[in-house]
CSV table of C-alpha atoms in Angstrom, one decimal:
chain,number,residue,atom,x,y,z
M,30,MET,CA,61.7,-42.8,9.6
M,31,ALA,CA,62.9,-44.0,13.0
M,32,ASN,CA,63.0,-47.8,13.5
M,33,ARG,CA,59.9,-49.2,15.2
M,34,SER,CA,62.0,-51.2,17.6
M,35,VAL,CA,63.2,-48.0,19.3
M,36,ASN,CA,62.0,-47.6,22.8
M,37,ALA,CA,59.1,-45.2,22.9
M,38,SER,CA,60.8,-43.0,25.5
M,39,GLN,CA,64.1,-42.8,23.5
M,40,ILE,CA,64.9,-39.5,21.8
M,41,VAL,CA,65.0,-39.8,18.0
M,42,GLN,CA,65.6,-37.3,15.3
M,43,HIS,CA,64.0,-37.0,11.9
M,44,ARG,CA,65.0,-34.7,9.0
M,45,LEU,CA,62.4,-33.4,6.5
M,46,PRO,CA,63.8,-31.8,3.3
M,47,ALA,CA,62.5,-28.3,2.9
M,48,ASP,CA,64.4,-27.2,-0.2
M,49,GLY,CA,62.3,-24.9,-2.3
M,50,ALA,CA,60.1,-23.8,0.6
M,51,ASP,CA,59.8,-20.2,1.4
M,52,GLN,CA,61.6,-20.1,4.7
M,53,LEU,CA,59.8,-17.0,6.1
M,54,ILE,CA,56.4,-18.6,5.4
M,55,LEU,CA,57.6,-21.9,6.9
M,56,ALA,CA,59.2,-20.5,10.1
M,57,GLY,CA,56.9,-17.5,10.5
M,58,VAL,CA,57.9,-14.1,11.9
M,59,ASN,CA,60.4,-14.7,14.8
M,60,ASP,CA,60.0,-18.4,14.2
M,61,ALA,CA,56.4,-18.3,15.5
M,62,ASN,CA,55.3,-21.2,13.3
M,63,LEU,CA,58.1,-23.4,14.4
M,64,GLN,CA,57.5,-22.6,18.0
M,65,GLU,CA,53.8,-23.4,17.7
M,66,LEU,CA,54.6,-26.7,15.9
M,67,ALA,CA,56.9,-27.7,18.8
M,68,ARG,CA,54.2,-26.8,21.3
M,69,VAL,CA,51.5,-28.7,19.6
M,70,CYS,CA,53.5,-31.8,18.9
M,71,GLY,CA,55.7,-31.8,21.9
M,72,CYS,CA,59.0,-32.2,20.1
M,73,ARG,CA,62.0,-29.9,19.4
M,74,VAL,CA,61.8,-28.2,15.9
M,75,VAL,CA,64.8,-26.6,14.2
M,76,LEU,CA,65.0,-25.2,10.6
M,77,ARG,CA,68.6,-26.1,9.6
M,78,ASP,CA,69.7,-25.2,6.1
M,79,ASP,CA,67.2,-26.9,3.8
M,80,HIS,CA,65.9,-29.3,6.4
M,81,LEU,CA,63.3,-29.2,9.1
M,82,VAL,CA,64.8,-31.2,12.0
M,83,LEU,CA,62.4,-32.8,14.5
M,84,SER,CA,63.6,-34.3,17.8
M,85,GLY,CA,61.7,-36.1,20.5
M,86,THR,CA,60.3,-39.4,21.5
M,87,LEU,CA,59.1,-41.7,18.7
M,88,GLY,CA,55.5,-40.8,19.3
M,89,GLU,CA,56.1,-37.1,19.3
M,90,VAL,CA,58.1,-37.2,16.1
M,91,GLU,CA,55.5,-39.4,14.3
M,92,ARG,CA,52.8,-37.0,15.4
M,93,CYS,CA,54.8,-34.1,14.2
M,94,VAL,CA,55.8,-35.4,10.7
M,95,PRO,CA,52.5,-35.0,8.8
M,96,VAL,CA,52.0,-31.5,10.3
M,97,ALA,CA,55.5,-30.4,9.3
M,98,GLN,CA,55.0,-31.9,5.9
M,99,ARG,CA,51.8,-29.9,5.4
M,100,MET,CA,53.7,-26.7,6.5
M,101,ILE,CA,56.5,-27.4,4.1
M,102,GLU,CA,54.1,-28.1,1.2
M,103,LEU,CA,52.3,-24.8,1.8
M,104,ALA,CA,55.6,-22.8,2.1
M,105,THR,CA,56.8,-24.4,-1.2
M,106,MET,CA,53.6,-23.3,-2.9
M,107,GLU,CA,54.1,-19.8,-1.3
M,108,LYS,CA,50.8,-20.1,0.5
M,109,PRO,CA,51.0,-18.2,3.8
M,110,PHE,CA,49.6,-19.6,7.0
M,111,ALA,CA,49.6,-18.5,10.6
M,112,ALA,CA,50.8,-20.1,13.8
M,113,THR,CA,47.0,-20.3,14.7
M,114,ASP,CA,46.6,-22.8,11.8
M,115,ILE,CA,49.1,-25.3,13.1
M,116,GLN,CA,46.7,-26.9,15.7
M,117,ARG,CA,44.2,-27.3,12.9
M,118,PHE,CA,46.8,-29.1,10.8
M,119,ALA,CA,47.5,-31.4,13.7
M,120,ASP,CA,43.8,-32.1,14.2
M,121,GLU,CA,43.4,-32.8,10.5
M,122,ALA,CA,46.4,-35.2,10.5
M,123,ALA,CA,45.0,-37.0,13.5
M,124,GLU,CA,41.5,-37.5,12.0
M,125,SER,CA,42.3,-37.7,8.3
M,126,ASN,CA,42.8,-41.5,8.3
M,127,GLY,CA,45.6,-41.3,5.9
M,128,LEU,CA,44.3,-38.4,3.8
M,129,ALA,CA,47.2,-36.7,2.2
M,130,PRO,CA,47.4,-32.8,2.5
M,131,GLY,CA,47.5,-32.5,-1.2
M,132,ASP,CA,44.2,-34.3,-1.5
M,133,LEU,CA,42.5,-31.3,0.0
M,134,ASP,CA,43.5,-29.3,-3.1
M,135,ALA,CA,41.5,-31.7,-5.3
M,136,ALA,CA,38.3,-30.1,-3.9
M,137,LYS,CA,39.5,-26.5,-4.3
M,138,ILE,CA,37.1,-23.9,-5.7
M,139,ILE,CA,38.6,-21.3,-8.1
M,140,LEU,CA,36.5,-18.1,-8.3
M,141,PRO,CA,37.1,-16.0,-11.4
M,142,GLY,CA,37.3,-12.2,-11.2
M,143,THR,CA,38.9,-12.3,-7.7
M,144,ARG,CA,41.7,-14.7,-8.2
M,145,LYS,CA,40.5,-16.3,-5.1
M,146,ILE,CA,41.0,-20.0,-4.5
M,147,ILE,CA,39.0,-21.6,-1.7
M,148,THR,CA,40.5,-24.9,-0.5
M,149,PRO,CA,39.0,-27.0,2.2
M,150,LYS,CA,40.9,-26.9,5.4
M,151,SER,CA,40.0,-30.4,6.7
M,152,ALA,CA,38.9,-33.8,5.6
M,153,GLY,CA,35.4,-32.9,6.8
M,154,GLN,CA,35.2,-29.8,4.7
M,155,LYS,CA,36.5,-31.7,1.6
M,156,LEU,CA,33.7,-34.3,2.1
M,157,TYR,CA,31.2,-31.4,2.5
M,158,ILE,CA,32.2,-29.8,-0.8
M,159,GLU,CA,32.2,-33.1,-2.7
M,160,THR,CA,28.7,-34.0,-1.2
M,161,ILE,CA,27.3,-30.6,-2.4
M,162,ALA,CA,28.7,-31.3,-5.9
M,163,GLU,CA,27.1,-34.7,-6.0
M,164,ASN,CA,23.6,-34.2,-4.4
M,165,GLU,CA,20.6,-32.1,-5.0
M,166,ILE,CA,19.9,-31.4,-1.3
M,167,VAL,CA,22.7,-31.3,1.3
M,168,ILE,CA,22.2,-30.8,5.0
M,169,GLY,CA,25.4,-29.6,6.7
M,170,ILE,CA,25.3,-29.9,10.5
M,171,GLY,CA,28.1,-28.7,12.8
M,172,PRO,CA,29.4,-26.1,15.2
M,173,ALA,CA,30.3,-22.5,14.5
M,174,GLY,CA,33.4,-21.9,12.5
M,175,THR,CA,33.4,-25.1,10.4
M,176,GLY,CA,32.8,-23.2,7.2
M,177,LYS,CA,29.2,-24.6,6.6
M,178,THR,CA,27.8,-21.4,5.2
M,179,TYR,CA,31.0,-20.0,3.6
M,180,LEU,CA,31.8,-23.2,1.6
M,181,ALA,CA,28.1,-23.5,0.5
M,182,VAL,CA,28.2,-19.9,-0.7
M,183,ALA,CA,31.4,-20.6,-2.6
M,184,MET,CA,29.8,-23.6,-4.3
M,185,ALA,CA,26.9,-21.4,-5.3
M,186,VAL,CA,29.1,-18.7,-6.8
M,187,ASP,CA,31.1,-21.3,-8.6
M,188,ALA,CA,27.9,-22.9,-10.1
M,189,LEU,CA,26.7,-19.5,-11.2
M,190,HIS,CA,30.0,-18.6,-12.9
M,191,LYS,CA,29.9,-21.9,-14.7
M,192,LYS,CA,26.3,-21.3,-15.8
M,193,ARG,CA,25.0,-24.4,-14.2
M,194,LEU,CA,22.3,-22.3,-12.7
M,195,ARG,CA,20.8,-18.9,-13.3
M,196,ARG,CA,20.6,-17.5,-9.8
M,197,ILE,CA,21.5,-17.8,-6.2
M,198,VAL,CA,19.0,-17.4,-3.4
M,199,LEU,CA,20.4,-17.1,0.2
M,200,VAL,CA,17.8,-17.4,3.0
M,201,ARG,CA,17.9,-17.0,6.8
M,202,PRO,CA,15.2,-17.2,9.4
M,203,VAL,CA,14.8,-14.0,11.4
M,204,VAL,CA,15.0,-15.2,15.0
M,205,GLU,CA,16.3,-13.1,17.8
M,206,ALA,CA,19.1,-14.8,19.8
M,207,GLY,CA,18.1,-13.5,23.2
M,208,GLU,CA,17.8,-9.9,22.2
M,209,GLN,CA,14.6,-7.9,21.6
M,210,LEU,CA,15.1,-6.0,18.3
M,211,GLY,CA,11.5,-5.4,17.3
M,212,PHE,CA,11.5,-1.8,18.4
M,213,LEU,CA,14.6,-0.8,16.5
M,214,PRO,CA,14.0,2.2,14.2
M,215,GLY,CA,14.0,1.9,10.4
M,216,THR,CA,12.3,0.1,7.5
M,217,LEU,CA,11.6,-3.7,7.5
M,218,GLU,CA,14.7,-4.1,5.3
M,219,GLU,CA,16.8,-2.2,7.8
M,220,LYS,CA,15.5,-4.2,10.7
M,221,VAL,CA,16.3,-7.6,9.2
M,222,ASP,CA,19.6,-6.5,7.6
M,223,PRO,CA,21.6,-7.6,10.7
M,224,TYR,CA,20.3,-11.1,10.4
M,225,LEU,CA,21.4,-11.3,6.8
M,226,ARG,CA,24.8,-9.6,7.2
M,227,PRO,CA,26.8,-12.8,7.4
M,228,LEU,CA,25.6,-13.8,4.0
M,229,TYR,CA,26.6,-10.4,2.5
M,230,ASP,CA,30.0,-10.8,4.2
M,231,ALA,CA,30.6,-14.2,2.7
M,232,LEU,CA,29.6,-13.0,-0.8
M,233,GLY,CA,31.7,-9.9,-0.4
M,234,ASP,CA,34.8,-12.1,0.1
M,235,MET,CA,34.1,-13.9,-3.1
M,236,MET,CA,33.3,-11.2,-5.7
M,237,PRO,CA,34.1,-7.6,-6.4
M,238,PRO,CA,31.6,-5.1,-4.9
M,239,ASP,CA,30.4,-3.8,-8.2
M,240,GLN,CA,29.6,-7.3,-9.5
M,241,MET,CA,27.7,-8.1,-6.3
M,242,ARG,CA,25.7,-4.9,-6.7
M,243,ARG,CA,24.9,-5.8,-10.3
M,244,LEU,CA,23.8,-9.3,-9.4
M,245,LEU,CA,21.6,-8.0,-6.6
M,246,GLU,CA,20.0,-5.4,-8.8
M,247,SER,CA,19.2,-7.9,-11.5
M,248,ARG,CA,17.9,-10.4,-9.0
M,249,THR,CA,20.4,-13.0,-10.1
M,250,LEU,CA,21.5,-12.9,-6.5
M,251,GLU,CA,18.8,-12.6,-3.8
M,252,ILE,CA,19.2,-12.5,0.0
M,253,ALA,CA,16.0,-12.7,1.9
M,254,PRO,CA,14.4,-13.7,5.2
M,255,LEU,CA,12.8,-17.1,5.2
M,256,ALA,CA,9.3,-15.6,5.6
M,257,TYR,CA,9.6,-14.2,2.0
M,258,MET,CA,9.8,-17.6,0.5
M,259,ARG,CA,6.2,-18.7,1.1
M,260,GLY,CA,4.2,-19.2,-2.1
M,261,ARG,CA,7.3,-19.1,-4.4
M,262,THR,CA,8.8,-21.7,-6.7
M,263,LEU,CA,12.6,-21.5,-7.0
M,264,SER,CA,13.7,-22.9,-10.4
M,265,ASP,CA,17.1,-23.1,-11.9
M,266,ALA,CA,18.6,-21.8,-8.6
M,267,PHE,CA,21.2,-22.6,-6.0
M,268,VAL,CA,19.3,-22.1,-2.7
M,269,ILE,CA,21.0,-21.9,0.7
M,270,LEU,CA,19.0,-22.0,4.0
M,271,ASP,CA,21.4,-20.7,6.7
M,272,GLU,CA,20.9,-21.0,10.5
M,273,ALA,CA,18.3,-23.8,9.8
M,274,GLN,CA,18.3,-24.8,13.5
M,275,ASN,CA,16.0,-21.7,14.0
M,276,THR,CA,13.3,-22.8,11.5
M,277,THR,CA,10.2,-24.4,12.8
M,278,THR,CA,9.1,-27.7,11.3
M,279,ALA,CA,6.4,-25.9,9.3
M,280,GLN,CA,8.9,-23.4,7.9
M,281,MET,CA,11.3,-26.2,7.0
M,282,LYS,CA,8.6,-28.1,5.1
M,283,MET,CA,7.7,-24.8,3.3
M,284,PHE,CA,11.3,-24.2,2.3
M,285,LEU,CA,12.0,-27.7,1.0
M,286,THR,CA,8.8,-27.6,-1.2
M,287,ARG,CA,9.9,-24.3,-2.8
M,288,LEU,CA,12.5,-26.1,-5.0
M,289,GLY,CA,11.7,-26.2,-8.7
M,290,VAL,CA,13.3,-27.7,-11.8
M,291,ASN,CA,17.1,-27.7,-12.0
M,292,SER,CA,17.5,-26.4,-8.4
M,293,ARG,CA,19.6,-27.6,-5.5
M,294,ALA,CA,19.6,-26.6,-1.9
M,295,VAL,CA,22.1,-26.6,0.9
M,296,ILE,CA,20.8,-26.4,4.5
M,297,THR,CA,23.1,-25.5,7.2
M,298,GLY,CA,22.7,-25.4,11.0
M,299,ASP,CA,24.2,-25.9,14.4
M,300,LYS,CA,22.1,-28.0,16.8
M,301,THR,CA,23.8,-26.4,19.8
M,302,GLN,CA,22.5,-22.9,18.9
M,303,ILE,CA,18.7,-23.3,18.7
M,304,ASP,CA,17.1,-20.0,19.6
M,305,LEU,CA,13.5,-21.1,19.3
M,306,PRO,CA,11.4,-21.0,22.5
M,307,LYS,CA,11.1,-24.8,22.3
M,308,ARG,CA,14.1,-26.7,21.1
M,309,GLU,CA,12.1,-29.6,19.9
M,310,ASP,CA,10.3,-27.3,17.5
M,311,SER,CA,13.5,-27.0,15.4
M,312,GLY,CA,12.9,-28.1,11.7
M,313,LEU,CA,16.6,-29.0,11.5
M,314,LEU,CA,16.1,-31.7,14.1
M,315,GLU,CA,13.1,-33.1,12.3
M,316,ILE,CA,14.7,-33.4,8.8
M,317,GLU,CA,17.8,-34.9,10.3
M,318,ARG,CA,15.5,-37.8,11.4
M,319,ILE,CA,13.0,-38.1,8.6
M,320,LEU,CA,14.9,-37.4,5.4
M,321,LYS,CA,17.7,-39.9,5.9
M,322,GLY,CA,17.8,-42.5,3.1
M,323,ILE,CA,16.2,-40.4,0.4
M,324,ASP,CA,18.2,-40.6,-2.8
M,325,GLY,CA,19.6,-37.2,-3.7
M,326,ILE,CA,19.5,-36.0,-0.1
M,327,SER,CA,22.7,-36.2,1.9
M,328,LEU,CA,23.7,-35.2,5.5
M,329,VAL,CA,27.2,-34.1,6.3
M,330,TYR,CA,28.3,-33.7,9.9
M,331,LEU,CA,31.2,-31.3,10.6
M,332,THR,CA,32.9,-31.4,14.0
M,333,ASP,CA,35.2,-29.2,16.1
M,334,ALA,CA,38.1,-30.8,14.1
M,335,ASP,CA,36.8,-28.7,11.1
M,336,VAL,CA,36.8,-25.4,12.9
M,337,VAL,CA,38.9,-22.9,11.0
M,338,ARG,CA,38.4,-19.7,13.2
M,339,HIS,CA,40.7,-18.7,16.0
M,340,ARG,CA,42.3,-21.7,17.7
M,341,LEU,CA,40.4,-20.8,20.9
M,342,VAL,CA,37.0,-21.3,19.2
M,343,LYS,CA,37.6,-25.0,19.0
M,344,ASP,CA,38.5,-25.1,22.7
M,345,ILE,CA,35.4,-23.0,23.6
M,346,ILE,CA,33.2,-25.4,21.6
M,347,LYS,CA,34.6,-28.4,23.4
M,348,ALA,CA,34.1,-26.7,26.8
M,349,TYR,CA,30.5,-26.0,26.1
M,350,THR,CA,30.0,-29.6,24.8
M,351,ARG,CA,31.4,-31.0,28.0
M,352,ALA,CA,29.3,-28.7,30.1
M,353,GLN,CA,26.1,-29.8,28.2
M,354,ASN,CA,27.0,-33.5,28.5
M,355,ASP,CA,27.6,-33.1,32.2
M,356,ALA,CA,24.3,-31.3,32.6
M,357,SER,CA,22.5,-34.1,30.7
M,358,SER,CA,24.2,-36.8,32.8
M,359,ARG,CA,23.1,-35.0,36.0
M,360,LYS,CA,19.4,-34.9,34.8
M,361,GLU,CA,19.5,-38.6,34.0
């Protein structure tokens, strides 16, 4: 690339070969991807023949190269991406500590029946998938949009297809997030369905509707409120406790002691979204403290760099974090 002796403010140019890449995927509609790359990295970006030409200061170009390479790689494999993904690519490059984009594919999950391939979108997500594969209990902590639940469900579906386990049990606490829903009409199942809907949505993205219906009817797949777990032993199962920040310490202990022979559990939660009357009652906060160091139990922390929703979600999370930190500083 550019010689290191070049003055940091001097304009340099770097050409990346893009032969074999689908140019529409690479550039985006009306060059939207290239324009976003230029905005994110601060340099000029031009697709010229079979090369992507980057122009700017040395720092800008060096920052842009790994992001552009990731885009070229995806376009060569004919894997579409949107302009909203490019900021995430840049964040991954900045925080990957040398992790090559292709390394993310090593942790991909291939789900039969849907032709769906789920690939981690960041180094943090890759670590999360690998940790789930290697440990019996994994606690995934991080903000909204980091794929905590989605990737855990994908790993559960993968384990079921490979016959490593006989069933999947997905669990959520039923805690109102500021709303009063107790007087809604309907049966108990109809009242709690909105709480469990995100789990149904994740599953619906990973298997055909008829297969999902058969698994639910045979109890191979079970989605239930946490309160339904008391007194049970879950053997030969992949168990996911979602929204664990809203479990009490007693509920968390109850859940952890449900695990039977040949079972594994993934516990997911966001410490910034505790809806319990008293924050300190959260079972997630307690297990984060007391379960560290136990063989077979691992904690994974995802950050705003792992957010894969709309690019503004990451900025919103950062803004709330700053506000909370400022409020804490004022109290001190």
